[in-house]
């Protein structure tokens, strides 16, 4: 069993975590249960990982959220960089854009 985490109202666990010293980032795989609800928000995952690892949101990028049909469990792959500059250098532009849009939607939904 991995380390238990709370992502918003959902419980999950860190299945895999490794540090890539060449790129200077953590590569994290989470499994999050959301039975009876839709797939978890990319923006929410990003904010919660930033809080959990005590880094800024600009250092966290969610690469992929995969939900198996009818299961209510998602597998999330994310990168947590040592600095925002490293993140912008290594992450593809479409991933950066996708993550920023998800964060904006989350802020609008929270009324901010």
PDB file of N, CA and C in Angstrom:
ATOM      1  N   UNK A   1       0.832  -1.181   0.000  1.00  0.00           N
ATOM      2  CA  UNK A   1       0.000   0.000   0.000  1.00  0.00           C
ATOM      3  C   UNK A   1       0.878   1.246   0.000  1.00  0.00           C
ATOM      4  N   UNK A   2       0.438   2.247  -0.743  1.00  0.00           N
ATOM      5  CA  UNK A   2       1.177   3.501  -0.817  1.00  0.00           C
ATOM      6  C   UNK A   2       0.732   4.471   0.265  1.00  0.00           C
ATOM      7  N   UNK A   3       1.258   5.664   0.174  1.00  0.00           N
ATOM      8  CA  UNK A   3       0.932   6.724   1.127  1.00  0.00           C
ATOM      9  C   UNK A   3      -0.477   7.251   0.831  1.00  0.00           C
ATOM     10  N   UNK A   4      -1.321   7.346   1.859  1.00  0.00           N
ATOM     11  CA  UNK A   4      -2.690   7.835   1.691  1.00  0.00           C
ATOM     12  C   UNK A   4      -2.694   9.350   1.526  1.00  0.00           C
ATOM     13  N   UNK A   5      -3.554   9.831   0.625  1.00  0.00           N
ATOM     14  CA  UNK A   5      -3.696  11.268   0.398  1.00  0.00           C
ATOM     15  C   UNK A   5      -5.182  11.606   0.299  1.00  0.00           C
ATOM     16  N   UNK A   6      -5.486  12.870   0.543  1.00  0.00           N
ATOM     17  CA  UNK A   6      -6.846  13.375   0.398  1.00  0.00           C
ATOM     18  C   UNK A   6      -6.825  14.414  -0.716  1.00  0.00           C
ATOM     19  N   UNK A   7      -7.600  14.202  -1.763  1.00  0.00           N
ATOM     20  CA  UNK A   7      -7.682  15.137  -2.876  1.00  0.00           C
ATOM     21  C   UNK A   7      -9.102  15.678  -2.905  1.00  0.00           C
ATOM     22  N   UNK A   8      -9.277  16.861  -2.318  1.00  0.00           N
ATOM     23  CA  UNK A   8     -10.613  17.416  -2.179  1.00  0.00           C
ATOM     24  C   UNK A   8     -11.435  16.507  -1.295  1.00  0.00           C
ATOM     25  N   UNK A   9     -12.597  16.069  -1.782  1.00  0.00           N
ATOM     26  CA  UNK A   9     -13.450  15.163  -1.011  1.00  0.00           C
ATOM     27  C   UNK A   9     -13.108  13.698  -1.250  1.00  0.00           C
ATOM     28  N   UNK A  10     -12.139  13.427  -2.105  1.00  0.00           N
ATOM     29  CA  UNK A  10     -11.810  12.060  -2.505  1.00  0.00           C
ATOM     30  C   UNK A  10     -10.567  11.532  -1.803  1.00  0.00           C
ATOM     31  N   UNK A  11     -10.604  10.247  -1.488  1.00  0.00           N
ATOM     32  CA  UNK A  11      -9.438   9.597  -0.872  1.00  0.00           C
ATOM     33  C   UNK A  11      -8.628   8.909  -1.965  1.00  0.00           C
ATOM     34  N   UNK A  12      -7.333   8.882  -1.765  1.00  0.00           N
ATOM     35  CA  UNK A  12      -6.471   8.231  -2.735  1.00  0.00           C
ATOM     36  C   UNK A  12      -5.190   7.768  -2.092  1.00  0.00           C
ATOM     37  N   UNK A  13      -4.313   7.247  -2.927  1.00  0.00           N
ATOM     38  CA  UNK A  13      -3.016   6.807  -2.443  1.00  0.00           C
ATOM     39  C   UNK A  13      -1.955   7.042  -3.511  1.00  0.00           C
ATOM     40  N   UNK A  14      -0.741   7.294  -3.047  1.00  0.00           N
ATOM     41  CA  UNK A  14       0.385   7.424  -3.957  1.00  0.00           C
ATOM     42  C   UNK A  14       0.892   6.015  -4.220  1.00  0.00           C
ATOM     43  N   UNK A  15       0.747   5.567  -5.466  1.00  0.00           N
ATOM     44  CA  UNK A  15       1.124   4.216  -5.844  1.00  0.00           C
ATOM     45  C   UNK A  15       2.615   4.137  -6.131  1.00  0.00           C
ATOM     46  N   UNK A  16       3.132   5.173  -6.771  1.00  0.00           N
ATOM     47  CA  UNK A  16       4.543   5.174  -7.166  1.00  0.00           C
ATOM     48  C   UNK A  16       5.069   6.602  -7.089  1.00  0.00           C
ATOM     49  N   UNK A  17       6.299   6.729  -6.617  1.00  0.00           N
ATOM     50  CA  UNK A  17       6.949   8.033  -6.568  1.00  0.00           C
ATOM     51  C   UNK A  17       8.443   7.825  -6.750  1.00  0.00           C
ATOM     52  N   UNK A  18       9.003   8.531  -7.726  1.00  0.00           N
ATOM     53  CA  UNK A  18      10.452   8.458  -7.896  1.00  0.00           C
ATOM     54  C   UNK A  18      10.978   9.828  -8.282  1.00  0.00           C
ATOM     55  N   UNK A  19      12.237  10.070  -7.942  1.00  0.00           N
ATOM     56  CA  UNK A  19      12.864  11.344  -8.254  1.00  0.00           C
ATOM     57  C   UNK A  19      13.784  11.153  -9.443  1.00  0.00           C
ATOM     58  N   UNK A  20      13.650  12.026 -10.432  1.00  0.00           N
ATOM     59  CA  UNK A  20      14.502  12.001 -11.624  1.00  0.00           C
ATOM     60  C   UNK A  20      15.542  13.110 -11.460  1.00  0.00           C
ATOM     61  N   UNK A  21      16.779  12.769 -11.068  1.00  0.00           N
ATOM     62  CA  UNK A  21      17.778  13.808 -10.783  1.00  0.00           C
ATOM     63  C   UNK A  21      18.251  14.564 -12.029  1.00  0.00           C
ATOM     64  N   UNK A  22      18.193  13.943 -13.182  1.00  0.00           N
ATOM     65  CA  UNK A  22      18.630  14.608 -14.409  1.00  0.00           C
ATOM     66  C   UNK A  22      17.707  15.777 -14.758  1.00  0.00           C
ATOM     67  N   UNK A  23      16.414  15.541 -14.685  1.00  0.00           N
ATOM     68  CA  UNK A  23      15.422  16.577 -15.017  1.00  0.00           C
ATOM     69  C   UNK A  23      15.060  17.393 -13.774  1.00  0.00           C
ATOM     70  N   UNK A  24      15.357  16.872 -12.617  1.00  0.00           N
ATOM     71  CA  UNK A  24      15.055  17.507 -11.331  1.00  0.00           C
ATOM     72  C   UNK A  24      13.541  17.636 -11.120  1.00  0.00           C
ATOM     73  N   UNK A  25      12.902  16.462 -11.106  1.00  0.00           N
ATOM     74  CA  UNK A  25      11.468  16.411 -10.847  1.00  0.00           C
ATOM     75  C   UNK A  25      11.108  15.096 -10.175  1.00  0.00           C
ATOM     76  N   UNK A  26       9.979  15.123  -9.453  1.00  0.00           N
ATOM     77  CA  UNK A  26       9.384  13.906  -8.916  1.00  0.00           C
ATOM     78  C   UNK A  26       8.362  13.432  -9.922  1.00  0.00           C
ATOM     79  N   UNK A  27       8.325  12.148 -10.151  1.00  0.00           N
ATOM     80  CA  UNK A  27       7.333  11.546 -11.034  1.00  0.00           C
ATOM     81  C   UNK A  27       6.414  10.709 -10.147  1.00  0.00           C
ATOM     82  N   UNK A  28       5.159  11.117 -10.074  1.00  0.00           N
ATOM     83  CA  UNK A  28       4.218  10.558  -9.109  1.00  0.00           C
ATOM     84  C   UNK A  28       3.049   9.897  -9.836  1.00  0.00           C
ATOM     85  N   UNK A  29       2.626   8.744  -9.318  1.00  0.00           N
ATOM     86  CA  UNK A  29       1.421   8.064  -9.806  1.00  0.00           C
ATOM     87  C   UNK A  29       0.478   7.909  -8.615  1.00  0.00           C
ATOM     88  N   UNK A  30      -0.745   8.420  -8.773  1.00  0.00           N
ATOM     89  CA  UNK A  30      -1.773   8.350  -7.719  1.00  0.00           C
ATOM     90  C   UNK A  30      -2.932   7.499  -8.198  1.00  0.00           C
ATOM     91  N   UNK A  31      -3.608   6.871  -7.252  1.00  0.00           N
ATOM     92  CA  UNK A  31      -4.871   6.193  -7.541  1.00  0.00           C
ATOM     93  C   UNK A  31      -5.908   6.868  -6.648  1.00  0.00           C
ATOM     94  N   UNK A  32      -6.946   7.442  -7.266  1.00  0.00           N
ATOM     95  CA  UNK A  32      -7.951   8.203  -6.535  1.00  0.00           C
ATOM     96  C   UNK A  32      -9.334   7.590  -6.776  1.00  0.00           C
ATOM     97  N   UNK A  33     -10.041   7.308  -5.692  1.00  0.00           N
ATOM     98  CA  UNK A  33     -11.389   6.757  -5.792  1.00  0.00           C
ATOM     99  C   UNK A  33     -12.424   7.870  -5.817  1.00  0.00           C
ATOM    100  N   UNK A  34     -13.366   7.778  -6.747  1.00  0.00           N
ATOM    101  CA  UNK A  34     -14.452   8.766  -6.847  1.00  0.00           C
ATOM    102  C   UNK A  34     -15.737   8.069  -7.263  1.00  0.00           C
ATOM    103  N   UNK A  35     -16.073   7.035  -6.522  1.00  0.00           N
ATOM    104  CA  UNK A  35     -17.228   6.195  -6.848  1.00  0.00           C
ATOM    105  C   UNK A  35     -18.512   7.027  -6.801  1.00  0.00           C
ATOM    106  N   UNK A  36     -19.288   6.921  -7.878  1.00  0.00           N
ATOM    107  CA  UNK A  36     -20.541   7.654  -7.967  1.00  0.00           C
ATOM    108  C   UNK A  36     -20.396   9.092  -8.429  1.00  0.00           C
ATOM    109  N   UNK A  37     -19.186   9.529  -8.694  1.00  0.00           N
ATOM    110  CA  UNK A  37     -18.913  10.896  -9.151  1.00  0.00           C
ATOM    111  C   UNK A  37     -18.142  10.830 -10.464  1.00  0.00           C
ATOM    112  N   UNK A  38     -18.030  11.988 -11.117  1.00  0.00           N
ATOM    113  CA  UNK A  38     -17.272  12.065 -12.359  1.00  0.00           C
ATOM    114  C   UNK A  38     -15.764  12.032 -12.101  1.00  0.00           C
ATOM    115  N   UNK A  39     -15.015  11.985 -13.177  1.00  0.00           N
ATOM    116  CA  UNK A  39     -13.554  11.993 -13.073  1.00  0.00           C
ATOM    117  C   UNK A  39     -13.097  13.247 -12.353  1.00  0.00           C
ATOM    118  N   UNK A  40     -12.127  13.107 -11.511  1.00  0.00           N
ATOM    119  CA  UNK A  40     -11.614  14.199 -10.683  1.00  0.00           C
ATOM    120  C   UNK A  40     -10.981  15.293 -11.549  1.00  0.00           C
ATOM    121  N   UNK A  41     -11.086  16.518 -11.101  1.00  0.00           N
ATOM    122  CA  UNK A  41     -10.587  17.678 -11.835  1.00  0.00           C
ATOM    123  C   UNK A  41      -9.060  17.743 -11.835  1.00  0.00           C
ATOM    124  N   UNK A  42      -8.493  17.998 -12.997  1.00  0.00           N
ATOM    125  CA  UNK A  42      -7.047  18.161 -13.148  1.00  0.00           C
ATOM    126  C   UNK A  42      -6.548  19.326 -12.281  1.00  0.00           C
ATOM    127  N   UNK A  43      -7.318  20.402 -12.230  1.00  0.00           N
ATOM    128  CA  UNK A  43      -6.944  21.563 -11.425  1.00  0.00           C
ATOM    129  C   UNK A  43      -6.906  21.236  -9.941  1.00  0.00           C
ATOM    130  N   UNK A  44      -7.889  20.473  -9.472  1.00  0.00           N
ATOM    131  CA  UNK A  44      -7.937  20.080  -8.067  1.00  0.00           C
ATOM    132  C   UNK A  44      -6.751  19.192  -7.711  1.00  0.00           C
ATOM    133  N   UNK A  45      -6.426  18.251  -8.568  1.00  0.00           N
ATOM    134  CA  UNK A  45      -5.269  17.374  -8.338  1.00  0.00           C
ATOM    135  C   UNK A  45      -4.000  18.206  -8.261  1.00  0.00           C
ATOM    136  N   UNK A  46      -3.879  19.161  -9.154  1.00  0.00           N
ATOM    137  CA  UNK A  46      -2.690  20.016  -9.198  1.00  0.00           C
ATOM    138  C   UNK A  46      -2.530  20.815  -7.901  1.00  0.00           C
ATOM    139  N   UNK A  47      -3.608  21.423  -7.442  1.00  0.00           N
ATOM    140  CA  UNK A  47      -3.584  22.220  -6.209  1.00  0.00           C
ATOM    141  C   UNK A  47      -3.253  21.337  -5.000  1.00  0.00           C
ATOM    142  N   UNK A  48      -3.884  20.188  -4.912  1.00  0.00           N
ATOM    143  CA  UNK A  48      -3.668  19.303  -3.761  1.00  0.00           C
ATOM    144  C   UNK A  48      -2.254  18.723  -3.747  1.00  0.00           C
ATOM    145  N   UNK A  49      -1.707  18.380  -4.907  1.00  0.00           N
ATOM    146  CA  UNK A  49      -0.318  17.890  -4.951  1.00  0.00           C
ATOM    147  C   UNK A  49       0.659  18.991  -4.549  1.00  0.00           C
ATOM    148  N   UNK A  50       0.392  20.217  -4.977  1.00  0.00           N
ATOM    149  CA  UNK A  50       1.250  21.342  -4.597  1.00  0.00           C
ATOM    150  C   UNK A  50       1.229  21.521  -3.082  1.00  0.00           C
ATOM    151  N   UNK A  51       0.052  21.415  -2.480  1.00  0.00           N
ATOM    152  CA  UNK A  51      -0.071  21.536  -1.029  1.00  0.00           C
ATOM    153  C   UNK A  51       0.634  20.375  -0.322  1.00  0.00           C
ATOM    154  N   UNK A  52       0.435  19.165  -0.829  1.00  0.00           N
ATOM    155  CA  UNK A  52       1.011  17.972  -0.222  1.00  0.00           C
ATOM    156  C   UNK A  52       2.545  18.001  -0.237  1.00  0.00           C
ATOM    157  N   UNK A  53       3.121  18.458  -1.346  1.00  0.00           N
ATOM    158  CA  UNK A  53       4.585  18.479  -1.487  1.00  0.00           C
ATOM    159  C   UNK A  53       5.191  19.833  -1.121  1.00  0.00           C
ATOM    160  N   UNK A  54       4.345  20.750  -0.661  1.00  0.00           N
ATOM    161  CA  UNK A  54       4.800  22.063  -0.197  1.00  0.00           C
ATOM    162  C   UNK A  54       5.591  22.822  -1.273  1.00  0.00           C
ATOM    163  N   UNK A  55       5.012  22.882  -2.485  1.00  0.00           N
ATOM    164  CA  UNK A  55       5.597  23.621  -3.605  1.00  0.00           C
ATOM    165  C   UNK A  55       4.512  24.509  -4.208  1.00  0.00           C
ATOM    166  N   UNK A  56       4.893  25.401  -5.109  1.00  0.00           N
ATOM    167  CA  UNK A  56       3.896  26.247  -5.769  1.00  0.00           C
ATOM    168  C   UNK A  56       3.183  25.446  -6.863  1.00  0.00           C
ATOM    169  N   UNK A  57       1.989  25.889  -7.211  1.00  0.00           N
ATOM    170  CA  UNK A  57       1.196  25.204  -8.232  1.00  0.00           C
ATOM    171  C   UNK A  57       1.915  25.218  -9.583  1.00  0.00           C
ATOM    172  N   UNK A  58       2.739  26.238  -9.842  1.00  0.00           N
ATOM    173  CA  UNK A  58       3.470  26.343 -11.110  1.00  0.00           C
ATOM    174  C   UNK A  58       4.525  25.248 -11.274  1.00  0.00           C
ATOM    175  N   UNK A  59       4.798  24.492 -10.220  1.00  0.00           N
ATOM    176  CA  UNK A  59       5.788  23.415 -10.280  1.00  0.00           C
ATOM    177  C   UNK A  59       5.145  22.053 -10.496  1.00  0.00           C
ATOM    178  N   UNK A  60       3.814  21.988 -10.490  1.00  0.00           N
ATOM    179  CA  UNK A  60       3.084  20.724 -10.587  1.00  0.00           C
ATOM    180  C   UNK A  60       2.329  20.670 -11.910  1.00  0.00           C
ATOM    181  N   UNK A  61       2.525  19.582 -12.644  1.00  0.00           N
ATOM    182  CA  UNK A  61       1.807  19.376 -13.906  1.00  0.00           C
ATOM    183  C   UNK A  61       1.248  17.966 -13.960  1.00  0.00           C
ATOM    184  N   UNK A  62      -0.056  17.870 -14.195  1.00  0.00           N
ATOM    185  CA  UNK A  62      -0.728  16.587 -14.327  1.00  0.00           C
ATOM    186  C   UNK A  62      -0.603  16.165 -15.784  1.00  0.00           C
ATOM    187  N   UNK A  63       0.067  15.047 -16.017  1.00  0.00           N
ATOM    188  CA  UNK A  63       0.278  14.556 -17.377  1.00  0.00           C
ATOM    189  C   UNK A  63      -0.958  13.826 -17.904  1.00  0.00           C
ATOM    190  N   UNK A  64      -1.561  12.985 -17.042  1.00  0.00           N
ATOM    191  CA  UNK A  64      -2.635  12.128 -17.535  1.00  0.00           C
ATOM    192  C   UNK A  64      -3.550  11.723 -16.387  1.00  0.00           C
ATOM    193  N   UNK A  65      -4.843  11.674 -16.676  1.00  0.00           N
ATOM    194  CA  UNK A  65      -5.820  11.098 -15.748  1.00  0.00           C
ATOM    195  C   UNK A  65      -6.581  10.027 -16.526  1.00  0.00           C
ATOM    196  N   UNK A  66      -6.443   8.787 -16.092  1.00  0.00           N
ATOM    197  CA  UNK A  66      -7.090   7.665 -16.783  1.00  0.00           C
ATOM    198  C   UNK A  66      -8.123   7.038 -15.855  1.00  0.00           C
ATOM    199  N   UNK A  67      -9.375   7.003 -16.323  1.00  0.00           N
ATOM    200  CA  UNK A  67     -10.455   6.398 -15.558  1.00  0.00           C
ATOM    201  C   UNK A  67     -10.996   5.222 -16.343  1.00  0.00           C
ATOM    202  N   UNK A  68     -11.035   4.062 -15.706  1.00  0.00           N
ATOM    203  CA  UNK A  68     -11.579   2.890 -16.370  1.00  0.00           C
ATOM    204  C   UNK A  68     -13.105   2.951 -16.289  1.00  0.00           C
ATOM    205  N   UNK A  69     -13.764   2.671 -17.376  1.00  0.00           N
ATOM    206  CA  UNK A  69     -15.212   2.806 -17.469  1.00  0.00           C
ATOM    207  C   UNK A  69     -15.915   2.020 -16.365  1.00  0.00           C
ATOM    208  N   UNK A  70     -16.776   2.713 -15.625  1.00  0.00           N
ATOM    209  CA  UNK A  70     -17.600   2.082 -14.609  1.00  0.00           C
ATOM    210  C   UNK A  70     -16.901   1.751 -13.307  1.00  0.00           C
ATOM    211  N   UNK A  71     -15.636   2.074 -13.174  1.00  0.00           N
ATOM    212  CA  UNK A  71     -14.882   1.685 -11.985  1.00  0.00           C
ATOM    213  C   UNK A  71     -14.944   2.723 -10.858  1.00  0.00           C
ATOM    214  N   UNK A  72     -14.964   4.015 -11.187  1.00  0.00           N
ATOM    215  CA  UNK A  72     -14.949   5.046 -10.153  1.00  0.00           C
ATOM    216  C   UNK A  72     -13.587   5.217  -9.520  1.00  0.00           C
ATOM    217  N   UNK A  73     -12.543   4.819 -10.243  1.00  0.00           N
ATOM    218  CA  UNK A  73     -11.164   4.968  -9.776  1.00  0.00           C
ATOM    219  C   UNK A  73     -10.339   5.518 -10.923  1.00  0.00           C
ATOM    220  N   UNK A  74      -9.572   6.574 -10.642  1.00  0.00           N
ATOM    221  CA  UNK A  74      -8.710   7.167 -11.663  1.00  0.00           C
ATOM    222  C   UNK A  74      -7.250   6.991 -11.281  1.00  0.00           C
ATOM    223  N   UNK A  75      -6.418   6.797 -12.295  1.00  0.00           N
ATOM    224  CA  UNK A  75      -4.971   6.758 -12.104  1.00  0.00           C
ATOM    225  C   UNK A  75      -4.423   8.059 -12.678  1.00  0.00           C
ATOM    226  N   UNK A  76      -3.698   8.802 -11.849  1.00  0.00           N
ATOM    227  CA  UNK A  76      -3.174  10.115 -12.215  1.00  0.00           C
ATOM    228  C   UNK A  76      -1.654  10.042 -12.289  1.00  0.00           C
ATOM    229  N   UNK A  77      -1.096  10.539 -13.396  1.00  0.00           N
ATOM    230  CA  UNK A  77       0.356  10.655 -13.529  1.00  0.00           C
ATOM    231  C   UNK A  77       0.704  12.132 -13.524  1.00  0.00           C
ATOM    232  N   UNK A  78       1.612  12.523 -12.618  1.00  0.00           N
ATOM    233  CA  UNK A  78       1.960  13.931 -12.468  1.00  0.00           C
ATOM    234  C   UNK A  78       3.467  14.094 -12.296  1.00  0.00           C
ATOM    235  N   UNK A  79       3.944  15.286 -12.668  1.00  0.00           N
ATOM    236  CA  UNK A  79       5.343  15.667 -12.480  1.00  0.00           C
ATOM    237  C   UNK A  79       5.398  16.857 -11.538  1.00  0.00           C
ATOM    238  N   UNK A  80       6.300  16.788 -10.559  1.00  0.00           N
ATOM    239  CA  UNK A  80       6.498  17.880  -9.607  1.00  0.00           C
ATOM    240  C   UNK A  80       7.950  18.328  -9.728  1.00  0.00           C
ATOM    241  N   UNK A  81       8.143  19.515 -10.273  1.00  0.00           N
ATOM    242  CA  UNK A  81       9.485  20.023 -10.573  1.00  0.00           C
ATOM    243  C   UNK A  81      10.087  20.777  -9.393  1.00  0.00           C
ATOM    244  N   UNK A  82      11.420  20.876  -9.396  1.00  0.00           N
ATOM    245  CA  UNK A  82      12.134  21.631  -8.364  1.00  0.00           C
ATOM    246  C   UNK A  82      11.924  23.136  -8.525  1.00  0.00           C
ATOM    247  N   UNK A  83      11.638  23.590  -9.752  1.00  0.00           N
ATOM    248  CA  UNK A  83      11.397  25.019  -9.988  1.00  0.00           C
ATOM    249  C   UNK A  83      10.434  25.184 -11.168  1.00  0.00           C
ATOM    250  N   UNK A  84       9.696  26.303 -11.206  1.00  0.00           N
ATOM    251  CA  UNK A  84       8.786  26.552 -12.336  1.00  0.00           C
ATOM    252  C   UNK A  84       9.525  26.656 -13.675  1.00  0.00           C
ATOM    253  N   UNK A  85      10.768  27.156 -13.656  1.00  0.00           N
ATOM    254  CA  UNK A  85      11.549  27.267 -14.894  1.00  0.00           C
ATOM    255  C   UNK A  85      11.834  25.900 -15.493  1.00  0.00           C
ATOM    256  N   UNK A  86      12.176  24.932 -14.646  1.00  0.00           N
ATOM    257  CA  UNK A  86      12.432  23.564 -15.122  1.00  0.00           C
ATOM    258  C   UNK A  86      11.156  22.984 -15.734  1.00  0.00           C
ATOM    259  N   UNK A  87      10.025  23.253 -15.111  1.00  0.00           N
ATOM    260  CA  UNK A  87       8.751  22.740 -15.609  1.00  0.00           C
ATOM    261  C   UNK A  87       8.460  23.290 -17.003  1.00  0.00           C
ATOM    262  N   UNK A  88       8.624  24.580 -17.173  1.00  0.00           N
ATOM    263  CA  UNK A  88       8.347  25.209 -18.482  1.00  0.00           C
ATOM    264  C   UNK A  88       9.322  24.712 -19.557  1.00  0.00           C
ATOM    265  N   UNK A  89      10.517  24.351 -19.151  1.00  0.00           N
ATOM    266  CA  UNK A  89      11.516  23.871 -20.110  1.00  0.00           C
ATOM    267  C   UNK A  89      11.191  22.460 -20.596  1.00  0.00           C
ATOM    268  N   UNK A  90      10.739  21.587 -19.696  1.00  0.00           N
ATOM    269  CA  UNK A  90      10.554  20.178 -20.033  1.00  0.00           C
ATOM    270  C   UNK A  90       9.140  19.781 -20.435  1.00  0.00           C
ATOM    271  N   UNK A  91       8.120  20.450 -19.908  1.00  0.00           N
ATOM    272  CA  UNK A  91       6.750  20.054 -20.235  1.00  0.00           C
ATOM    273  C   UNK A  91       6.351  20.570 -21.613  1.00  0.00           C
ATOM    274  N   UNK A  92       5.652  19.734 -22.404  1.00  0.00           N
ATOM    275  CA  UNK A  92       5.169  20.194 -23.706  1.00  0.00           C
ATOM    276  C   UNK A  92       4.151  21.328 -23.538  1.00  0.00           C
ATOM    277  N   UNK A  93       4.064  22.183 -24.528  1.00  0.00           N
ATOM    278  CA  UNK A  93       3.187  23.352 -24.473  1.00  0.00           C
ATOM    279  C   UNK A  93       1.723  22.959 -24.243  1.00  0.00           C
ATOM    280  N   UNK A  94       1.270  21.851 -24.863  1.00  0.00           N
ATOM    281  CA  UNK A  94      -0.135  21.467 -24.702  1.00  0.00           C
ATOM    282  C   UNK A  94      -0.436  21.026 -23.263  1.00  0.00           C
ATOM    283  N   UNK A  95       0.525  20.423 -22.578  1.00  0.00           N
ATOM    284  CA  UNK A  95       0.335  20.025 -21.182  1.00  0.00           C
ATOM    285  C   UNK A  95       0.255  21.268 -20.290  1.00  0.00           C
ATOM    286  N   UNK A  96       1.129  22.235 -20.536  1.00  0.00           N
ATOM    287  CA  UNK A  96       1.116  23.484 -19.772  1.00  0.00           C
ATOM    288  C   UNK A  96      -0.226  24.186 -19.944  1.00  0.00           C
ATOM    289  N   UNK A  97      -0.687  24.289 -21.191  1.00  0.00           N
ATOM    290  CA  UNK A  97      -1.954  24.959 -21.485  1.00  0.00           C
ATOM    291  C   UNK A  97      -3.124  24.217 -20.829  1.00  0.00           C
ATOM    292  N   UNK A  98      -3.139  22.904 -20.937  1.00  0.00           N
ATOM    293  CA  UNK A  98      -4.222  22.088 -20.374  1.00  0.00           C
ATOM    294  C   UNK A  98      -4.299  22.265 -18.846  1.00  0.00           C
ATOM    295  N   UNK A  99      -3.142  22.287 -18.199  1.00  0.00           N
ATOM    296  CA  UNK A  99      -3.099  22.436 -16.747  1.00  0.00           C
ATOM    297  C   UNK A  99      -3.509  23.836 -16.305  1.00  0.00           C
ATOM    298  N   UNK A 100      -3.091  24.859 -17.042  1.00  0.00           N
ATOM    299  CA  UNK A 100      -3.453  26.228 -16.692  1.00  0.00           C
ATOM    300  C   UNK A 100      -4.950  26.464 -16.867  1.00  0.00           C
ATOM    301  N   UNK A 101      -5.534  25.914 -17.937  1.00  0.00           N
ATOM    302  CA  UNK A 101      -6.968  26.049 -18.154  1.00  0.00           C
ATOM    303  C   UNK A 101      -7.760  25.343 -17.050  1.00  0.00           C
ATOM    304  N   UNK A 102      -7.293  24.183 -16.619  1.00  0.00           N
ATOM    305  CA  UNK A 102      -7.964  23.442 -15.548  1.00  0.00           C
ATOM    306  C   UNK A 102      -7.914  24.218 -14.236  1.00  0.00           C
ATOM    307  N   UNK A 103      -6.806  24.880 -13.987  1.00  0.00           N
ATOM    308  CA  UNK A 103      -6.661  25.681 -12.766  1.00  0.00           C
ATOM    309  C   UNK A 103      -7.596  26.887 -12.803  1.00  0.00           C
ATOM    310  N   UNK A 104      -7.731  27.517 -13.974  1.00  0.00           N
ATOM    311  CA  UNK A 104      -8.645  28.654 -14.120  1.00  0.00           C
ATOM    312  C   UNK A 104     -10.090  28.226 -13.899  1.00  0.00           C
ATOM    313  N   UNK A 105     -10.474  27.074 -14.437  1.00  0.00           N
ATOM    314  CA  UNK A 105     -11.838  26.562 -14.247  1.00  0.00           C
ATOM    315  C   UNK A 105     -12.107  26.278 -12.768  1.00  0.00           C
ATOM    316  N   UNK A 106     -11.111  25.730 -12.074  1.00  0.00           N
ATOM    317  CA  UNK A 106     -11.269  25.445 -10.651  1.00  0.00           C
ATOM    318  C   UNK A 106     -11.458  26.730  -9.863  1.00  0.00           C
ATOM    319  N   UNK A 107     -10.680  27.759 -10.175  1.00  0.00           N
ATOM    320  CA  UNK A 107     -10.777  29.044  -9.482  1.00  0.00           C
ATOM    321  C   UNK A 107     -12.137  29.689  -9.743  1.00  0.00           C
ATOM    322  N   UNK A 108     -12.635  29.597 -10.974  1.00  0.00           N
ATOM    323  CA  UNK A 108     -13.946  30.159 -11.305  1.00  0.00           C
ATOM    324  C   UNK A 108     -15.056  29.403 -10.568  1.00  0.00           C
ATOM    325  N   UNK A 109     -14.920  28.089 -10.467  1.00  0.00           N
ATOM    326  CA  UNK A 109     -15.927  27.282  -9.780  1.00  0.00           C
ATOM    327  C   UNK A 109     -15.947  27.584  -8.278  1.00  0.00           C
ATOM    328  N   UNK A 110     -14.798  27.953  -7.723  1.00  0.00           N
ATOM    329  CA  UNK A 110     -14.721  28.275  -6.301  1.00  0.00           C
ATOM    330  C   UNK A 110     -15.085  29.734  -6.030  1.00  0.00           C
ATOM    331  N   UNK A 111     -15.379  30.468  -7.099  1.00  0.00           N
ATOM    332  CA  UNK A 111     -15.791  31.860  -6.941  1.00  0.00           C
ATOM    333  C   UNK A 111     -14.651  32.835  -6.803  1.00  0.00           C
ATOM    334  N   UNK A 112     -13.474  32.449  -7.318  1.00  0.00           N
ATOM    335  CA  UNK A 112     -12.313  33.331  -7.171  1.00  0.00           C
ATOM    336  C   UNK A 112     -11.838  33.719  -8.483  1.00  0.00           C
TER     337      UNK A 112
END
